[in-house]
CSV table of C-alpha atoms (C1' of nucleotides) in Angstrom, one decimal:
chain,number,residue,atom,x,y,z
A,58,MET,CA,0.0,0.0,0.1
A,59,LYS,CA,1.0,3.2,-1.0
A,60,SER,CA,1.1,6.2,2.2
A,61,ASP,CA,-1.8,7.4,3.8
A,62,LEU,CA,-2.6,10.7,3.1
A,63,SER,CA,-6.4,9.8,4.7
A,64,VAL,CA,-6.6,11.3,8.5
A,65,ARG,CA,-7.6,9.1,10.7
A,66,GLY,CA,-11.7,9.3,12.3
A,67,MET,CA,-12.3,10.6,9.3
A,68,ARG,CA,-14.7,9.3,6.8
A,69,ASP,CA,-14.0,9.0,2.8
A,70,TYR,CA,-17.7,8.4,1.5
A,71,TYR,CA,-17.8,6.8,-1.7
A,72,PRO,CA,-20.3,6.4,-4.3
A,73,ASP,CA,-21.5,3.5,-2.4
A,74,VAL,CA,-21.8,4.5,1.3
A,75,TYR,CA,-22.8,8.2,-0.3
A,76,SER,CA,-26.0,6.7,-1.2
A,77,ARG,CA,-26.1,5.2,2.2
A,78,LEU,CA,-25.8,8.2,3.6
A,79,GLN,CA,-28.2,10.6,1.5
A,80,HIS,CA,-31.4,7.9,1.9
A,81,ILE,CA,-30.8,8.3,6.2
A,82,ILE,CA,-30.1,12.5,5.4
A,83,ASN,CA,-33.5,12.3,3.2
A,84,ALA,CA,-35.7,10.4,5.5
A,85,TRP,CA,-34.8,12.6,8.4
A,86,ARG,CA,-35.2,15.9,6.3
A,87,LYS,CA,-38.8,14.9,4.6
A,88,THR,CA,-40.0,13.9,8.5
A,89,ALA,CA,-38.9,17.1,10.2
A,90,LEU,CA,-40.0,19.3,7.3
A,91,CYS,CA,-43.1,17.1,7.1
A,92,TYR,CA,-43.9,17.7,11.3
A,93,GLY,CA,-43.6,21.8,9.7
A,94,PHE,CA,-39.9,22.2,11.1
A,95,GLU,CA,-37.8,24.4,9.4
A,96,GLU,CA,-34.3,23.6,8.7
A,97,PHE,CA,-31.6,25.7,9.5
A,98,GLU,CA,-27.3,25.5,8.9
A,99,GLY,CA,-24.5,26.7,11.2
A,100,PRO,CA,-20.7,27.3,11.0
A,101,VAL,CA,-18.5,24.1,10.7
A,102,ILE,CA,-15.9,26.1,13.1
A,103,GLU,CA,-17.2,28.2,16.5
A,104,SER,CA,-15.0,30.0,18.9
A,105,LEU,CA,-14.0,26.9,22.2
A,106,ASP,CA,-15.6,29.6,24.4
A,107,LEU,CA,-18.5,28.6,23.0
A,108,TYR,CA,-18.4,24.5,23.9
A,109,LYS,CA,-17.0,25.6,27.4
A,110,ILE,CA,-19.9,27.5,29.0
A,111,LYS,CA,-22.0,24.4,28.7
A,112,SER,CA,-18.9,22.1,29.8
A,113,GLY,CA,-15.7,23.3,30.7
A,114,ASP,CA,-12.2,22.8,29.9
A,115,GLU,CA,-12.0,19.4,29.9
A,116,ILE,CA,-14.1,18.9,27.2
A,117,ILE,CA,-11.4,19.9,25.2
A,118,ARG,CA,-10.6,16.3,24.7
A,119,GLN,CA,-12.9,15.8,23.2
A,120,LEU,CA,-12.8,17.9,20.4
A,121,TYR,CA,-11.2,19.4,18.2
A,122,ASN,CA,-9.5,23.1,18.2
A,123,PHE,CA,-6.5,24.7,16.9
A,124,THR,CA,-5.3,29.0,16.6
A,125,ASP,CA,-6.3,30.0,13.9
A,126,LYS,CA,-3.7,32.9,12.3
A,127,GLY,CA,-5.6,35.1,14.0
A,128,GLY,CA,-5.2,33.5,17.3
A,129,ARG,CA,-8.5,33.4,18.1
A,130,GLU,CA,-9.4,29.8,19.6
A,131,LEU,CA,-11.9,27.8,17.6
A,132,ALA,CA,-13.6,24.6,17.1
A,133,LEU,CA,-15.1,21.7,14.6
A,134,ARG,CA,-18.5,21.7,16.5
A,135,PRO,CA,-18.4,18.6,18.0
A,136,GLU,CA,-22.7,19.0,18.3
A,137,LEU,CA,-24.9,21.8,17.4
A,138,THR,CA,-27.3,23.3,19.9
A,139,PRO,CA,-24.3,25.0,21.1
A,140,THR,CA,-24.6,27.3,17.7
A,141,LEU,CA,-28.5,26.6,18.2
A,142,ALA,CA,-28.7,28.4,21.4
A,143,ARG,CA,-26.7,30.7,20.2
A,144,MET,CA,-28.3,31.8,17.4
A,145,ILE,CA,-31.6,31.5,18.8
A,146,ALA,CA,-30.1,33.9,21.5
A,147,LYS,CA,-29.9,36.7,18.6
A,148,VAL,CA,-33.7,36.2,17.7
A,149,GLN,CA,-35.4,35.0,20.5
A,150,SER,CA,-37.0,38.5,21.6
A,151,GLU,CA,-38.9,38.8,18.0
A,152,ALA,CA,-38.8,35.1,16.5
A,153,PRO,CA,-42.7,33.9,17.0
A,154,LYS,CA,-42.6,31.4,19.2
A,155,PRO,CA,-43.0,28.1,19.3
A,156,ILE,CA,-39.4,28.1,17.0
A,157,LYS,CA,-39.2,24.8,15.2
A,158,TRP,CA,-36.2,24.0,13.7
A,159,PHE,CA,-33.9,21.1,12.4
A,160,SER,CA,-30.6,20.3,11.3
A,161,ILE,CA,-28.3,18.1,10.0
A,162,PRO,CA,-24.9,19.1,10.8
A,163,ARG,CA,-22.0,17.3,9.9
A,164,CYS,CA,-20.0,17.3,13.6
A,165,MET,CA,-16.8,16.4,14.4
A,166,ARG,CA,-15.6,15.2,18.0
A,167,TYR,CA,-11.9,14.3,18.4
A,168,GLU,CA,-12.5,10.5,20.4
A,169,LYS,CA,-11.9,7.0,20.1
A,170,PRO,CA,-13.5,5.4,17.1
A,171,GLN,CA,-15.2,2.7,17.7
A,172,LYS,CA,-18.5,0.7,17.0
A,173,GLY,CA,-21.3,3.2,16.6
A,174,ARG,CA,-18.6,6.5,17.0
A,175,LEU,CA,-16.7,7.3,15.1
A,176,ARG,CA,-14.6,10.7,14.5
A,177,GLU,CA,-16.9,12.5,11.9
A,178,PHE,CA,-20.8,11.8,11.8
A,179,PHE,CA,-23.9,13.8,10.7
A,180,GLN,CA,-26.9,14.2,13.1
A,181,PHE,CA,-30.7,15.5,13.0
A,182,ASN,CA,-31.3,18.2,15.2
A,183,VAL,CA,-34.6,18.4,16.1
A,184,ASP,CA,-35.7,21.6,18.6
A,185,ILE,CA,-38.9,23.4,19.8
A,186,ILE,CA,-38.1,26.3,21.1
A,187,GLY,CA,-40.4,28.4,23.8
A,188,GLU,CA,-43.4,26.2,23.6
A,189,GLU,CA,-43.8,24.1,28.0
A,190,GLU,CA,-42.9,20.7,28.6
A,191,GLY,CA,-46.9,18.9,26.6
A,192,LEU,CA,-47.9,18.4,23.0
A,193,GLY,CA,-44.1,19.8,21.9
A,194,ASP,CA,-42.2,17.1,23.7
A,195,VAL,CA,-44.7,14.4,22.1
A,196,GLU,CA,-44.4,16.2,18.6
A,197,VAL,CA,-40.6,16.3,18.6
A,198,ILE,CA,-40.0,12.0,19.7
A,199,SER,CA,-43.1,11.5,16.6
A,200,VAL,CA,-40.5,13.0,14.6
A,201,ALA,CA,-38.3,10.5,15.9
A,202,ILE,CA,-40.4,8.0,15.3
A,203,ASP,CA,-41.4,9.0,12.0
A,204,SER,CA,-37.8,9.1,10.5
A,205,LEU,CA,-36.9,5.6,11.8
A,206,VAL,CA,-40.3,4.7,10.2
A,207,ALA,CA,-39.8,6.0,6.4
A,208,LEU,CA,-36.1,3.6,6.9
A,209,GLY,CA,-38.6,0.9,7.0
A,210,LEU,CA,-38.0,0.4,10.6
A,211,THR,CA,-40.9,-0.6,13.1
A,212,GLU,CA,-42.5,-1.2,16.3
A,213,ARG,CA,-40.6,-4.7,16.3
A,214,ASP,CA,-37.2,-2.7,15.5
A,215,PHE,CA,-36.6,-0.1,18.3
A,216,VAL,CA,-38.5,1.5,21.1
A,217,VAL,CA,-38.0,5.2,22.8
A,218,LYS,CA,-37.6,4.8,26.3
A,219,ILE,CA,-39.0,7.2,28.0
A,220,ASN,CA,-37.8,9.0,31.7
A,221,ASN,CA,-38.5,12.1,33.4
A,222,ARG,CA,-35.5,14.2,34.7
A,223,ASP,CA,-38.0,15.6,37.6
A,224,PHE,CA,-39.8,13.0,38.8
A,225,VAL,CA,-36.0,10.6,39.1
A,226,SER,CA,-34.9,13.4,40.5
A,227,GLU,CA,-37.1,14.5,43.5
A,228,TYR,CA,-38.4,10.2,44.0
A,229,PHE,CA,-34.5,10.2,45.2
A,230,LYS,CA,-34.6,13.3,47.2
A,231,SER,CA,-37.2,12.0,48.8
A,232,MET,CA,-35.5,9.2,49.6
A,233,GLY,CA,-33.5,11.2,51.6
A,234,VAL,CA,-30.2,11.0,49.5
A,235,SER,CA,-27.7,13.6,48.4
A,236,GLU,CA,-27.4,15.2,44.9
A,237,ASP,CA,-23.4,13.6,45.0
A,238,ILE,CA,-25.0,10.5,45.8
A,239,SER,CA,-27.7,10.7,42.8
A,240,LEU,CA,-25.2,11.3,40.7
A,241,ARG,CA,-23.6,8.2,41.8
A,242,LEU,CA,-26.5,5.7,41.9
A,243,TYR,CA,-27.9,8.0,38.3
A,244,LYS,CA,-24.9,6.1,36.6
A,245,ILE,CA,-25.1,2.6,38.6
A,246,ILE,CA,-28.6,2.3,37.2
A,247,ASP,CA,-27.5,3.2,33.5
A,248,ASN,CA,-24.9,1.2,33.7
A,249,ALA,CA,-27.2,-2.1,34.6
A,250,ARG,CA,-27.7,-2.9,31.3
A,251,LYS,CA,-24.1,-3.6,30.9
A,252,VAL,CA,-23.7,-5.5,33.1
A,253,ASP,CA,-24.3,-8.2,35.0
A,254,GLU,CA,-27.5,-8.3,37.9
A,255,GLN,CA,-23.9,-9.2,41.2
A,256,THR,CA,-22.2,-5.7,40.0
A,257,THR,CA,-25.3,-3.7,40.4
A,258,ARG,CA,-26.3,-5.2,43.5
A,259,ASP,CA,-23.2,-4.5,45.3
A,260,ALA,CA,-22.4,-1.0,43.4
A,261,ILE,CA,-26.0,-0.7,44.7
A,262,ASP,CA,-24.6,-1.8,48.8
A,263,GLU,CA,-21.4,0.4,48.6
A,264,LEU,CA,-24.0,3.2,48.9
A,265,ASN,CA,-24.4,2.4,52.6
A,266,PHE,CA,-28.7,3.0,51.6
A,267,ASN,CA,-30.5,2.3,55.1
A,268,GLN,CA,-33.9,-0.3,54.6
A,269,ALA,CA,-36.4,2.6,53.9
A,270,GLN,CA,-33.4,3.9,51.0
A,271,LYS,CA,-33.8,1.0,50.1
A,272,LYS,CA,-36.9,-0.2,50.1
A,273,ALA,CA,-37.7,2.7,47.2
A,274,LEU,CA,-34.9,2.0,45.5
A,275,ASP,CA,-36.7,-1.3,44.9
A,276,ASP,CA,-40.5,0.3,44.7
A,277,TYR,CA,-38.2,2.8,41.8
A,278,LEU,CA,-36.4,-0.1,39.8
A,279,ALA,CA,-39.7,-1.9,39.4
A,280,ILE,CA,-41.5,1.0,37.8
A,281,LYS,CA,-42.2,-1.0,34.5
A,282,ASN,CA,-44.7,0.5,32.7
A,283,ILE,CA,-46.7,3.3,32.9
A,284,GLN,CA,-49.5,1.1,34.7
A,285,ASP,CA,-46.8,0.6,37.6
A,286,LEU,CA,-46.0,3.8,37.8
A,287,LYS,CA,-49.4,5.7,38.3
A,288,SER,CA,-50.0,2.8,41.1
A,289,LEU,CA,-46.8,4.2,42.8
A,290,SER,CA,-48.9,5.8,45.5
A,291,TYR,CA,-45.4,8.5,45.8
A,292,THR,CA,-46.4,11.2,43.4
A,293,ASN,CA,-44.8,14.5,42.3
A,294,ASP,CA,-44.8,17.1,38.8
A,295,GLY,CA,-42.7,14.6,36.9
A,296,LYS,CA,-44.1,12.0,38.0
A,297,GLU,CA,-47.6,14.1,36.5
A,298,ALA,CA,-45.7,15.0,33.6
A,299,LEU,CA,-44.9,11.1,32.7
A,300,ILE,CA,-48.5,10.5,32.8
A,301,TYR,CA,-49.8,13.5,30.5
A,302,ILE,CA,-46.7,13.2,28.0
A,303,PHE,CA,-48.2,9.2,27.6
A,304,SER,CA,-51.1,9.9,27.0
A,305,LEU,CA,-50.9,12.3,24.4
A,306,LEU,CA,-48.6,9.2,23.0
A,307,GLU,CA,-51.4,7.6,23.2
A,308,ALA,CA,-53.7,9.4,21.7
A,309,ALA,CA,-51.5,11.0,18.9
A,310,GLY,CA,-51.0,6.5,17.4
A,311,MET,CA,-47.2,6.1,19.3
A,312,ASP,CA,-47.7,4.4,22.1
A,313,ASP,CA,-46.7,1.3,20.4
A,314,PHE,CA,-43.4,2.6,19.8
A,315,CYS,CA,-42.5,4.5,23.5
A,316,SER,CA,-42.3,2.6,26.9
A,317,LEU,CA,-41.4,3.9,30.2
A,318,ASP,CA,-38.2,3.3,31.0
A,319,VAL,CA,-37.0,4.3,35.1
A,320,ALA,CA,-33.1,3.3,34.0
A,321,VAL,CA,-32.8,5.6,31.2
A,322,VAL,CA,-30.7,8.5,33.7
A,323,ARG,CA,-27.9,9.6,31.8
A,324,GLY,CA,-26.9,12.3,30.4
A,325,LEU,CA,-29.2,14.3,32.8
A,326,ASP,CA,-27.2,16.9,33.4
A,327,TYR,CA,-29.4,19.8,31.6
A,328,TYR,CA,-32.3,18.4,31.2
A,329,THR,CA,-35.1,19.0,32.6
A,330,GLY,CA,-38.5,16.8,32.2
A,331,THR,CA,-38.6,14.8,29.7
A,332,VAL,CA,-36.3,12.3,28.5
A,333,TYR,CA,-35.7,9.8,26.1
A,334,GLU,CA,-33.2,7.4,24.0
A,335,ILE,CA,-34.2,5.7,21.2
A,336,TYR,CA,-32.9,1.9,21.0
A,337,ASP,CA,-32.8,-1.0,18.9
A,338,ARG,CA,-35.0,-3.5,20.6
A,339,SER,CA,-32.4,-6.1,20.4
A,340,GLU,CA,-30.2,-3.5,22.7
A,341,ARG,CA,-27.0,-4.8,20.8
A,342,MET,CA,-26.5,-1.2,20.6
A,343,ARG,CA,-25.9,1.7,21.9
A,344,ALA,CA,-29.0,4.5,21.8
A,345,ILE,CA,-29.9,5.5,18.0
A,346,CYS,CA,-31.0,8.6,19.4
A,347,GLY,CA,-31.1,10.9,22.9
A,348,GLY,CA,-33.4,13.8,23.4
A,349,GLY,CA,-35.3,15.8,26.3
A,350,ARG,CA,-36.4,18.8,28.0
A,351,TYR,CA,-33.5,21.5,28.6
A,352,ASN,CA,-35.4,24.7,29.9
A,353,HIS,CA,-32.8,26.5,32.0
A,354,LEU,CA,-30.3,25.5,29.2
A,355,LEU,CA,-30.5,28.3,26.7
A,356,LYS,CA,-30.3,31.3,29.3
A,357,GLU,CA,-27.1,30.3,29.8
A,358,PHE,CA,-25.7,30.5,26.0
A,359,GLY,CA,-28.4,34.0,25.7
A,360,GLY,CA,-28.9,34.9,29.1
A,361,ILE,CA,-32.3,34.0,28.9
A,362,GLU,CA,-34.7,32.0,30.4
A,363,ILE,CA,-36.5,30.1,27.4
A,364,PRO,CA,-37.9,26.1,27.5
A,365,ALA,CA,-37.1,24.5,25.4
A,366,CYS,CA,-37.1,20.4,24.1
A,367,GLY,CA,-35.0,18.4,21.3
A,368,PHE,CA,-33.2,15.4,20.1
A,369,GLY,CA,-30.0,14.6,18.5
A,370,MET,CA,-30.1,11.2,16.3
A,371,GLY,CA,-26.8,9.8,14.7
A,372,ASP,CA,-25.8,8.0,11.4
A,373,VAL,CA,-23.9,5.8,13.0
A,374,VAL,CA,-25.5,3.6,14.7
A,375,LEU,CA,-28.4,4.4,12.8
A,376,GLY,CA,-26.8,3.1,9.7
A,377,GLU,CA,-25.8,0.2,11.1
A,378,VAL,CA,-29.3,-0.8,12.9
A,379,LEU,CA,-30.6,-0.7,8.7
A,380,ALA,CA,-27.7,-2.6,7.8
A,381,GLU,CA,-28.3,-5.3,9.4
A,382,LYS,CA,-31.6,-5.4,9.1
A,383,GLY,CA,-30.5,-5.2,5.2
A,384,LEU,CA,-32.5,-1.7,5.2
A,385,LEU,CA,-30.3,-0.5,3.0
A,386,PRO,CA,-31.0,0.1,-0.8
A,387,ALA,CA,-28.1,-1.7,-2.9
A,388,TYR,CA,-26.2,0.9,-4.4
A,389,SER,CA,-26.2,0.7,-8.7
A,390,ARG,CA,-26.7,3.0,-11.0
A,391,GLN,CA,-29.4,4.8,-12.7
A,392,ILE,CA,-28.5,5.4,-16.4
A,393,ASP,CA,-32.0,5.8,-18.6
A,394,TYR,CA,-30.1,6.2,-21.6
A,395,PHE,CA,-26.8,4.9,-23.0
A,396,LEU,CA,-26.3,6.2,-26.6
A,397,VAL,CA,-23.7,3.8,-28.6
A,398,ARG,CA,-22.0,5.4,-32.3
A,399,ILE,CA,-21.1,2.8,-34.7
A,400,THR,CA,-18.6,5.1,-36.3
A,401,GLU,CA,-17.9,8.6,-35.6
A,402,GLU,CA,-19.9,9.6,-37.8
A,403,GLU,CA,-23.2,9.7,-35.8
A,404,LEU,CA,-21.9,11.8,-32.4
A,405,GLY,CA,-23.3,15.2,-33.5
A,406,THR,CA,-26.2,13.1,-33.7
A,407,LEU,CA,-25.5,11.9,-30.8
A,408,LEU,CA,-24.8,14.6,-28.4
A,409,LYS,CA,-28.3,16.5,-30.1
A,410,VAL,CA,-29.9,13.5,-29.0
A,411,ALA,CA,-28.2,13.4,-25.5
A,412,HIS,CA,-28.8,17.2,-25.1
A,413,SER,CA,-32.5,16.8,-25.4
A,414,LEU,CA,-33.4,13.9,-23.5
A,415,ARG,CA,-31.3,15.7,-20.7
A,416,GLN,CA,-33.6,18.3,-21.6
A,417,LYS,CA,-36.2,16.1,-20.8
A,418,GLY,CA,-35.0,15.2,-17.7
A,419,PHE,CA,-33.6,12.0,-17.8
A,420,ILE,CA,-29.7,10.7,-17.2
A,421,VAL,CA,-27.8,9.7,-20.2
A,422,GLU,CA,-24.6,8.9,-21.0
A,423,HIS,CA,-21.8,7.4,-23.9
A,424,THR,CA,-18.6,6.2,-23.5
A,425,TYR,CA,-15.9,9.4,-24.6
A,426,ARG,CA,-13.7,7.7,-26.7
A,427,PRO,CA,-15.1,6.2,-30.7
A,428,LEU,CA,-14.5,1.9,-28.2
A,429,ALA,CA,-16.0,-1.0,-30.1
A,430,VAL,CA,-19.7,-1.3,-30.6
A,431,LYS,CA,-19.3,-4.1,-28.2
A,432,LYS,CA,-17.5,-1.9,-25.5
A,433,GLN,CA,-19.7,0.5,-25.2
A,434,MET,CA,-22.4,-1.8,-25.2
A,435,ALA,CA,-20.5,-3.9,-22.4
A,436,ARG,CA,-19.7,0.1,-20.7
A,437,ALA,CA,-23.8,0.6,-21.3
A,438,SER,CA,-24.0,-2.8,-18.9
A,439,LYS,CA,-21.8,-1.8,-16.6
A,440,VAL,CA,-23.5,1.2,-16.1
A,441,GLY,CA,-27.0,-0.1,-15.3
A,442,ALA,CA,-29.0,1.6,-18.2
A,443,ASN,CA,-32.7,0.9,-19.2
A,444,LYS,CA,-32.0,1.2,-22.4
A,445,VAL,CA,-29.7,2.2,-25.8
A,446,VAL,CA,-29.7,3.7,-28.4
A,447,ILE,CA,-27.6,3.0,-31.0
A,448,PHE,CA,-26.8,5.4,-34.1
A,449,GLY,CA,-25.8,3.9,-37.4
A,450,ALA,CA,-25.7,5.1,-40.8
A,451,ASP,CA,-28.2,2.4,-41.8
A,452,GLU,CA,-30.9,3.7,-40.3
A,453,LEU,CA,-30.3,7.3,-39.6
A,454,GLY,CA,-30.1,7.4,-43.1
A,455,ASP,CA,-34.7,6.5,-43.1
A,456,GLY,CA,-34.1,8.6,-39.9
A,457,LYS,CA,-34.1,6.2,-37.8
A,458,VAL,CA,-32.2,5.0,-34.2
A,459,THR,CA,-32.2,1.5,-33.1
A,460,GLU,CA,-33.8,1.0,-29.3
A,461,LYS,CA,-32.9,-1.5,-27.0
A,462,ASP,CA,-34.3,-2.2,-23.8
A,463,MET,CA,-31.0,-3.6,-21.4
A,464,LEU,CA,-34.0,-5.9,-19.2
A,465,THR,CA,-35.5,-8.1,-21.8
A,466,GLY,CA,-33.3,-7.7,-24.7
A,467,LYS,CA,-35.7,-6.6,-27.3
A,468,GLU,CA,-34.8,-4.5,-29.0
A,469,LEU,CA,-37.3,-1.5,-31.5
A,470,LYS,CA,-36.6,1.4,-33.9
A,471,LYS,CA,-37.3,4.3,-33.1
A,472,ALA,CA,-37.8,7.7,-35.4
A,473,LEU,CA,-34.8,10.3,-33.9
A,474,THR,CA,-38.3,12.8,-33.9
A,475,ASP,CA,-39.4,10.7,-31.0
A,476,TYR,CA,-36.4,12.5,-29.3
A,477,ILE,CA,-35.6,15.5,-30.6
A,478,GLN,CA,-38.9,17.9,-30.7
B,926,G,C1',-6.8,8.6,28.2
B,927,U,C1',-6.0,2.9,29.3
B,928,G,C1',-6.3,-2.2,27.3
B,929,A,C1',-6.6,-6.7,23.9
B,930,G,C1',-6.3,-8.6,18.6
B,931,C,C1',-5.2,-7.7,14.0
B,932,G,C1',-2.0,-5.3,10.0
B,933,U,C1',-0.1,-10.1,2.9
B,934,A,C1',-1.7,-7.6,-4.4
B,935,G,C1',-7.4,-2.8,-5.8
B,936,U,C1',-10.5,-5.9,-2.9
B,937,U,C1',-11.6,-10.5,0.4
B,938,C,C1',-8.6,-14.3,2.5
B,939,A,C1',-3.8,-18.1,2.2
B,940,A,C1',1.4,-19.7,2.8
B,941,U,C1',2.0,-27.0,6.6
B,942,C,C1',7.9,-26.3,12.0
B,943,G,C1',11.0,-19.9,10.2
B,944,G,C1',13.3,-22.0,3.6
B,945,U,C1',12.7,-15.7,0.0
B,946,A,C1',4.3,-14.8,-2.0
B,947,G,C1',-0.5,-17.5,-4.3
B,948,A,C1',-5.9,-18.1,-5.2
B,949,G,C1',-10.8,-15.9,-6.0
B,950,C,C1',-13.0,-11.1,-7.5
B,951,G,C1',-12.2,-6.4,-9.8
B,952,C,C1',-9.5,-4.3,-13.1
B,953,A,C1',-7.0,-4.2,-18.4
B,954,A,C1',-6.9,-7.1,-23.4
B,955,G,C1',-9.1,-10.7,-26.9
B,956,A,C1',-11.9,-15.1,-28.8
B,957,U,C1',-12.4,-12.5,-37.3
B,958,U,C1',-14.4,-6.0,-37.5
B,959,G,C1',-23.1,-3.3,-35.9
B,960,U,C1',-25.3,-5.4,-30.2
B,961,G,C1',-24.3,-5.9,-23.4
B,962,G,C1',-24.8,-9.6,-18.6
B,963,A,C1',-22.4,-15.7,-19.1
B,964,U,C1',-18.5,-18.6,-20.6
B,965,C,C1',-13.0,-19.6,-21.6
B,966,U,C1',-7.2,-17.1,-22.5
B,967,U,C1',-4.2,-14.3,-21.3
B,968,G,C1',-1.8,-9.8,-18.8
B,969,A,C1',-0.6,-6.1,-15.1
B,970,C,C1',-0.2,-4.8,-9.6
B,971,G,C1',3.3,-6.6,-3.5
B,972,U,C1',9.9,-3.8,-0.8
B,973,U,C1',4.0,-8.7,3.3
B,974,G,C1',2.8,-0.7,7.7
B,975,C,C1',7.1,1.6,8.6
B,976,G,C1',11.9,1.1,11.2
B,977,G,C1',16.0,-2.1,14.1
B,978,G,C1',17.0,-6.4,16.1
B,979,U,C1',17.4,-12.6,16.1
B,980,U,C1',18.9,-15.8,12.7
B,981,C,C1',23.4,-19.3,7.3
B,982,G,C1',17.5,-17.4,5.8
B,983,A,C1',11.3,-14.1,8.9
B,984,G,C1',5.2,-12.7,6.0
B,985,U,C1',6.4,-16.5,10.2
B,986,C,C1',10.2,-15.1,16.4
B,987,C,C1',11.1,-10.7,19.6
B,988,C,C1',11.1,-4.7,20.5
B,989,G,C1',9.4,0.2,19.1
B,990,U,C1',5.9,3.0,15.9
B,991,C,C1',1.8,4.0,13.1
B,992,G,C1',-2.6,2.0,10.8
B,993,C,C1',-7.3,-0.6,12.0
B,994,U,C1',-11.2,-3.1,14.6
B,995,C,C1',-13.3,-4.0,19.7
B,996,A,C1',-14.0,-3.0,24.6
B,997,C,C1',-12.9,0.8,28.9
B,998,C,C1',-13.5,5.9,30.6
B,999,C,C1',-16.3,9.6,28.2
B,1000,C,C1',-20.3,11.0,26.0
B,1001,A,C1',-22.4,17.4,24.7
RNA sequence: GUGAGCGUAGUUCAAUCGGUAGAGCGCAAGAUUGUGGAUCUUGACGUUGCGGGUUCGAGUCCCGUCGCUCACCCCA
């Protein structure tokens, strides 16, 4: 192998790979648009400070940053939310609420590449700004669901696991658990799906809960569905919100895709209400999508408190899920007409027909060099041409050409004027 | 950032106890000259990721390095 100048973790989208990416992106865009979301885009490069606001200095280890020729500290965007927040801050006072925006940014993260995680990826972002918890959250979740359905997935393939941050934090607080211990508990609960039961049990034991706290935790973990939640004697605003959200999901016909999962707790640092993650039912992969409500986040960027919710869905895990289920379309070129000439005498006529057909919107190709007819036919076959039109002196003398259907192999004579009008 | 496995033609892979590299696919040319997908024939392409060491001799063993993959950390 010769020297490879490609950059680590960056992706080369060869035509077949790119067509599969486009397949995913098209489904995302189409779905968001039909819910009335407006598409926007931001810069690929942002100031490094923008990312420090939310995450502090340690974020630098996980993103691409550099100093430009003017001495500015910059970063390649690792996500879109800070950009969205920055842009919203400038227009939020005059923009009619709610603001419904979506974007499909190309993002970069300085991480060690592994399954489901690359340094470069596309992420479908859908957000509603200026609307309190309720139907907006359900609509955003519906966009996520419908975009997956548009790609051929069904309720048997994936599940939206929903929880509520307020419900969890208030519940733990009522157990008499400190904020500190709560954070450790979140991690343990989140990790539970990856490790065996005993490991989880041991980790919980280390927290030294008293009998009442253990009971409360067991009760919490025993909540497996919305019915369990409803019958729970304990209540708080988060619980009521969850019940309300599920009633709306049912009304919208989305409930088959959704389930309450009290183990969905990670990424809770800035979420304030409804939170969710979408998983392949096999659960053998990372989350396909994650999102929720973040009512205080925009204040950190723009200084004004404004409620918001949204999700991010990457192309990497989703692409793996679709590939595993055979839902990515096989790649093939689509050529409507491949024009073949017997000799260079017919080249002029061929070019005129080519142009005319292209004006009508057909995809037309021909060889550049005057190859043997056999070679031209082989080429037509290889590029997947539906029809071949042969330009030869014999037929052209009568103002005709031969059109061959490459699937059936049948040929028929057609008038030149059928192509040029 | 930590750990494990793997790096052989464009690609997928093979090469016994260390004995100086091979196949399929693909690509190119051809099988009497206005017709493709099949078959057949022929051909091109490798300093075995890179550097060093052990050895008479290394694709094979050892060290380093880079890269890929997977897991951990992290996941905005």
